[in-house]
CSV table of C-alpha atoms in Angstrom, one decimal:
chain,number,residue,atom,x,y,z
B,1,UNK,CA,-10.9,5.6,-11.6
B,2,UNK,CA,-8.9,2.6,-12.0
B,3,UNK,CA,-10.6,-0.3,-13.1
B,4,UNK,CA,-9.3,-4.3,-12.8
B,5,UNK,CA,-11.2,-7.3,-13.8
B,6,UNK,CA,-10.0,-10.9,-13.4
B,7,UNK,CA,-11.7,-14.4,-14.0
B,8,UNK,CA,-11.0,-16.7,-11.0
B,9,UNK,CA,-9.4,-20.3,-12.4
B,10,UNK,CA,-8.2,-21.5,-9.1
B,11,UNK,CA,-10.8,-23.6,-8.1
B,12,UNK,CA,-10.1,-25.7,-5.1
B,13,UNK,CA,-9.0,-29.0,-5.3
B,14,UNK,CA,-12.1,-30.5,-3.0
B,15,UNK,CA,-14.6,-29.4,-5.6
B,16,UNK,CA,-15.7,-31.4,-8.2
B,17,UNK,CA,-18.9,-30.9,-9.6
B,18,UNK,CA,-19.8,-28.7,-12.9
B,19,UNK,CA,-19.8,-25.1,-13.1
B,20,UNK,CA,-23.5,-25.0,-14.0
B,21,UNK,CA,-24.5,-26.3,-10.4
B,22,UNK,CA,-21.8,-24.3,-8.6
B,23,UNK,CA,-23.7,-21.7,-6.2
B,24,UNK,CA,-23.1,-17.9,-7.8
B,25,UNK,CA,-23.3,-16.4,-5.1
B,26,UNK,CA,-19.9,-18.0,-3.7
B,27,UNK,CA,-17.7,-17.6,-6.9
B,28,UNK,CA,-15.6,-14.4,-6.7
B,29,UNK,CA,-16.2,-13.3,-10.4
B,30,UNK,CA,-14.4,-9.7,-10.2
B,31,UNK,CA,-12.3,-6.5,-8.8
B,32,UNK,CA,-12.7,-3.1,-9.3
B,33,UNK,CA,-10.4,-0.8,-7.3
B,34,UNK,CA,-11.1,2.9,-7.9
B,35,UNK,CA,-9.7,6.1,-5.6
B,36,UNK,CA,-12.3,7.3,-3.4
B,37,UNK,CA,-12.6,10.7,-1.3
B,38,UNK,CA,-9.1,10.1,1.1
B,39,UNK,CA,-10.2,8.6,4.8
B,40,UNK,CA,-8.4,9.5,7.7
B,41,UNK,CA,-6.0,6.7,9.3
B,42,UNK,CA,-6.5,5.0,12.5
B,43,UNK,CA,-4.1,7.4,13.7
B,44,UNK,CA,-2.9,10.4,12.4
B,45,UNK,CA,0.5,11.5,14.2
B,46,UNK,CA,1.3,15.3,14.4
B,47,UNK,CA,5.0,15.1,13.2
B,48,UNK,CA,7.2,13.1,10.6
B,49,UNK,CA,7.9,9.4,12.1
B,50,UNK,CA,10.9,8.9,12.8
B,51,UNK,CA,12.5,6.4,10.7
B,52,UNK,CA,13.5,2.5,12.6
B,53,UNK,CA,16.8,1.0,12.7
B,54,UNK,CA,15.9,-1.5,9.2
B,55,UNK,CA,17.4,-0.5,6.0
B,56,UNK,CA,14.9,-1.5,3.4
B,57,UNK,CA,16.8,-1.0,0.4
B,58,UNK,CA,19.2,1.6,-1.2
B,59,UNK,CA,20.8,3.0,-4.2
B,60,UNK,CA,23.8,5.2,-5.0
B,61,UNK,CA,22.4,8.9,-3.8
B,62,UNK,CA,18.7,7.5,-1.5
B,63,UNK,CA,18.6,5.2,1.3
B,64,UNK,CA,14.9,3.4,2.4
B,65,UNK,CA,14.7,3.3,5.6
B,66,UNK,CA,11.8,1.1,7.7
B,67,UNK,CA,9.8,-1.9,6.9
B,68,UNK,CA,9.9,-3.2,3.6
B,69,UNK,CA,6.9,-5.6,4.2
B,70,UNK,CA,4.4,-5.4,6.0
B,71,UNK,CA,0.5,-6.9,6.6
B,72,UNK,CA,-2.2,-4.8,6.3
B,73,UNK,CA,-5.3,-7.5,7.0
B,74,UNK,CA,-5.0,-10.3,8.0
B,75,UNK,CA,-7.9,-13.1,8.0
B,76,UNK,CA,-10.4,-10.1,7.0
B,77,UNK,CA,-8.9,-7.9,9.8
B,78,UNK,CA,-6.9,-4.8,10.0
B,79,UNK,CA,-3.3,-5.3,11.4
B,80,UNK,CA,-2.2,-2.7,14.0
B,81,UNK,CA,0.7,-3.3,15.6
B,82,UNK,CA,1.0,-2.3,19.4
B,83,UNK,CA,1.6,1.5,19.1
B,84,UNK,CA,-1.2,1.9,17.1
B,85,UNK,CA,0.7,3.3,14.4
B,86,UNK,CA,1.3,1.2,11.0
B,87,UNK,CA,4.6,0.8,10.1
B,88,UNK,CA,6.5,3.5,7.7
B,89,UNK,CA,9.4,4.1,5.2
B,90,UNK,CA,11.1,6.9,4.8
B,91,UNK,CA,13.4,7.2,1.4
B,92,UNK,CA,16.3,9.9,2.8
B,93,UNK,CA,20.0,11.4,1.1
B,94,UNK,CA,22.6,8.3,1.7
B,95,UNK,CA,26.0,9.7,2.4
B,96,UNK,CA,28.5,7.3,2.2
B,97,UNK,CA,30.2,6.6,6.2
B,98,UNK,CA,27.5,8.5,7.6
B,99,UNK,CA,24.6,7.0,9.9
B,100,UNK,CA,21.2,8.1,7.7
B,101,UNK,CA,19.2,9.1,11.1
B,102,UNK,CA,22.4,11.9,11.6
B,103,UNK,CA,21.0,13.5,8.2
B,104,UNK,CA,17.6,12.6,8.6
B,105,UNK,CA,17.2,14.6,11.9
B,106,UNK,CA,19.5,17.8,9.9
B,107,UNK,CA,16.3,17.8,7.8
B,108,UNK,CA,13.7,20.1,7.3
B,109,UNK,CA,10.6,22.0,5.6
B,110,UNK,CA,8.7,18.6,5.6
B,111,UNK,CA,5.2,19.0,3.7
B,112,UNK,CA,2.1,18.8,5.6
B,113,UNK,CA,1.0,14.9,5.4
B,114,UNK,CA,-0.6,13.8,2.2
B,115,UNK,CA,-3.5,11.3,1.2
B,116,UNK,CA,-5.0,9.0,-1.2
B,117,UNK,CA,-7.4,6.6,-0.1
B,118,UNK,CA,-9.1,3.1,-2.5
B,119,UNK,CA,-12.1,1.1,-2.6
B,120,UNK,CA,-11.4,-2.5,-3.6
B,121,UNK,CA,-14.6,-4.4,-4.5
B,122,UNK,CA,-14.7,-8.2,-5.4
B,123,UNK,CA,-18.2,-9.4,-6.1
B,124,UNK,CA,-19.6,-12.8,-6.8
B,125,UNK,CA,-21.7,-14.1,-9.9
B,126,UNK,CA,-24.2,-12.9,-9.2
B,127,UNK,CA,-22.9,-9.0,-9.3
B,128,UNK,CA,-23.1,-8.7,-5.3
B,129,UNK,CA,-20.2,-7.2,-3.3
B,130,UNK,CA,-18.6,-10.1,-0.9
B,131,UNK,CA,-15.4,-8.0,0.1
B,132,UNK,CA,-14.8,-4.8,0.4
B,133,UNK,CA,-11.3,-3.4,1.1
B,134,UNK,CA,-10.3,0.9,1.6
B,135,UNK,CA,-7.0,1.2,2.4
B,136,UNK,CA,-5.0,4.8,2.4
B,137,UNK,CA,-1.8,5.5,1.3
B,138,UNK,CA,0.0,8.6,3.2
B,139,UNK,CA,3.3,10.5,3.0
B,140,UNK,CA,5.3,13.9,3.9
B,141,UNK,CA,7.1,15.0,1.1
B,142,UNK,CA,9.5,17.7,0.3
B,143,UNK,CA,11.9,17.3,2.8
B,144,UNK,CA,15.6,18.9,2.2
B,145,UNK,CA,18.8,18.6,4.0
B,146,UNK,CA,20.2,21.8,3.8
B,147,UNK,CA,18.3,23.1,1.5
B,148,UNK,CA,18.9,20.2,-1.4
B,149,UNK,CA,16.2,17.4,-2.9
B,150,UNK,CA,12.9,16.4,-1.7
B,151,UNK,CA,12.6,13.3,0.2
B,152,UNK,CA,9.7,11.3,1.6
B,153,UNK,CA,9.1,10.3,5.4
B,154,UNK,CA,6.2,8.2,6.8
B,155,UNK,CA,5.4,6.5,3.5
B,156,UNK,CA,2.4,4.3,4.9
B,157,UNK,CA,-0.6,2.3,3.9
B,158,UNK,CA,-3.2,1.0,5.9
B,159,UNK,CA,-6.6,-0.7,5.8
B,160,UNK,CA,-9.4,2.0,7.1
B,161,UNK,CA,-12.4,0.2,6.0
B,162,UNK,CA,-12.9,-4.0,5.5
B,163,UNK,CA,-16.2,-6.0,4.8
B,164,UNK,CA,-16.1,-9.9,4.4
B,165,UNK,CA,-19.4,-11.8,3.5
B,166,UNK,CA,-19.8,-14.9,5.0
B,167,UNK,CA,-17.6,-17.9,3.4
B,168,UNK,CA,-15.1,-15.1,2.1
B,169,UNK,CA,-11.4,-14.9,4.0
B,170,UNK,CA,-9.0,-11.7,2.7
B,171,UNK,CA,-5.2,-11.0,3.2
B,172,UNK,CA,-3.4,-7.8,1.9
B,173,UNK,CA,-0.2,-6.9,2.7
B,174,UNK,CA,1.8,-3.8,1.2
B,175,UNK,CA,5.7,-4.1,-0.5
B,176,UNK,CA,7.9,-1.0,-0.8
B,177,UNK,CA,9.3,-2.7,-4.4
B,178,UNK,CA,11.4,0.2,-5.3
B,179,UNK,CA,12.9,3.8,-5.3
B,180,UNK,CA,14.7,6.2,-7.5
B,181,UNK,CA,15.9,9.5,-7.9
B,182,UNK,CA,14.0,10.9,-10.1
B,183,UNK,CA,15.7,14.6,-9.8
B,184,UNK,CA,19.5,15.6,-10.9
B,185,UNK,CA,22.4,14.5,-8.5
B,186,UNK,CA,22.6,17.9,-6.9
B,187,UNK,CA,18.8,18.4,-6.7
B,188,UNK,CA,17.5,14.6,-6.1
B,189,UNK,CA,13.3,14.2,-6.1
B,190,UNK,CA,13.1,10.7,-4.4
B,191,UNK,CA,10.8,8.1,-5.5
B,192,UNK,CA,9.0,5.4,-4.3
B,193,UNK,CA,6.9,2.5,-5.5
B,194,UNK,CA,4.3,0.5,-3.2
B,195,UNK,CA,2.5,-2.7,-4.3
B,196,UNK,CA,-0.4,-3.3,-2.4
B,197,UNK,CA,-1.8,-7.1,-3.1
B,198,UNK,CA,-4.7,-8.9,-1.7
B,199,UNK,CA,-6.0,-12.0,-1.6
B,200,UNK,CA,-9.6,-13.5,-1.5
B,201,UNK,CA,-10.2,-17.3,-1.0
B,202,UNK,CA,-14.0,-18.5,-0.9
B,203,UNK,CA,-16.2,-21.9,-1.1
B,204,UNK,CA,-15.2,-22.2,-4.1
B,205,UNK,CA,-12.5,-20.6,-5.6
B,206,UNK,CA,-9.7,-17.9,-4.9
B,207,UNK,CA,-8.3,-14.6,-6.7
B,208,UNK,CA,-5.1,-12.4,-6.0
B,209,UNK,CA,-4.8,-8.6,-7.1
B,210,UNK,CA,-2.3,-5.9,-7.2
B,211,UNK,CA,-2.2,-2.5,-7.3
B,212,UNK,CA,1.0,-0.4,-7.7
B,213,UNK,CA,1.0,3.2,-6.4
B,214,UNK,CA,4.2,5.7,-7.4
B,215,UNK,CA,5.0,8.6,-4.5
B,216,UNK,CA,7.3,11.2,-5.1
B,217,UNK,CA,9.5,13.7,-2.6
B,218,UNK,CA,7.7,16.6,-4.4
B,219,UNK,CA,4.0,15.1,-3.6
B,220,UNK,CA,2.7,13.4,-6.9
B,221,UNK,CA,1.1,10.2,-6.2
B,222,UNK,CA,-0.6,8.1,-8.7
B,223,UNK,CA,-2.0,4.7,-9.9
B,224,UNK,CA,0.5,2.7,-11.7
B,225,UNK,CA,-2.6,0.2,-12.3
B,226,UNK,CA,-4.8,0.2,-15.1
């Protein structure tokens, strides 16, 4: 269980009066995320994604492939773009001259698709859930090109459950912030790191969250947030 709690200080600029007559039940007061029993996406597909034609970022031996930003709700609702299908990354062996969709269709003995899925909870002062966020975070790992490293394909996160009280407005969005090899150079274990940050603006006052998850081309995921 991973536990976050933050005092709101932004209060908005078009409220003046003291904190003693400010209505409780429209201050957001906290967050708790924790990992919850994983929920299935919107839609699950049957076979690695392939990955677009946008280089997110690379480094000397791994190249990302896919969208290196992306929304996940947007005005308290989930953002699905028109296939249905949330965007992905894919962190693949870069070979220097060589287009990375040549290797990445060379590959093979891609896991079966992996999940973890959160519960985000903000609740006002008076201790009463407002917003309620489960997003899920899934991956194939394991993936070699001729028989070397494990690699990651269809690294994705998307909103599966959202609740907004009345008065309340959320935004997340999800960042592919970095990768690594975290393997030798002639066996590489890819790496990647997704922030996942959120926003919640009420009546009264407004509160942004992250939370950090680590995936790895041999299929540990965890919680870089405390």
């Amino acid at each position: 269980m991973f536990k976050v709690l933050f005092i709101a200080t932004l209060l908005l600029s078009n409220v003046s009066v003291h904190s003693q007559e400010v209505d409780q039940s429209l201050v957001i007061a906290s967050v708790k995320v924790t990992r919850i029993k994983p929920q299935p996406l919107i839609e699950m597909p049957a076979i690695p994604g392939n990955p677009i034609d946008e280089v997110a970022m690379y480094i000397d031996s791994l190249i990302a492939i896919g969208k290196k930003i992306w929304p996940i709700i947007d005005a308290g609702r989930p953002v699905i773009n028109t296939t249905g299908i949330a965007p992905s990354i894919s962190v693949l062996p870069f070979i220097e001259g060589t287009d990375p969709k040549t290797a990445y269709y060379e590959m093979a003995n891609w896991s079966d698709p992996k999940i973890a899925s959160y519960h985000v909870s903000y609740k006002n002062g008076f201790g009463k859930e407002v917003v309620g966020f489960d997003y899920t975070v899934y991956f194939q790992h394991s993936g070699d090109l001729n028989g070397k490293g494990k690699y990651i394909t269809n690294l994705k996160v998307q909103a599966t459950q959202v609740y907004a009280a009345w008065g309340f407005n959320f935004d997340a969005k999800s960042e592919l912030t970095g990768i690594a090899n975290t393997g030798s150079k002639d066996q590489p274990v890819a790496s990647a790191t997704i922030e996942i940050s959120y926003k919640v603006r009420g009546l009264v006052n407004e509160m942004r969250n992250a939370q950090t998850v680590y995936v790895k081309g041999n299929g540990d995921i965890r919680s870089l947030t405390k």
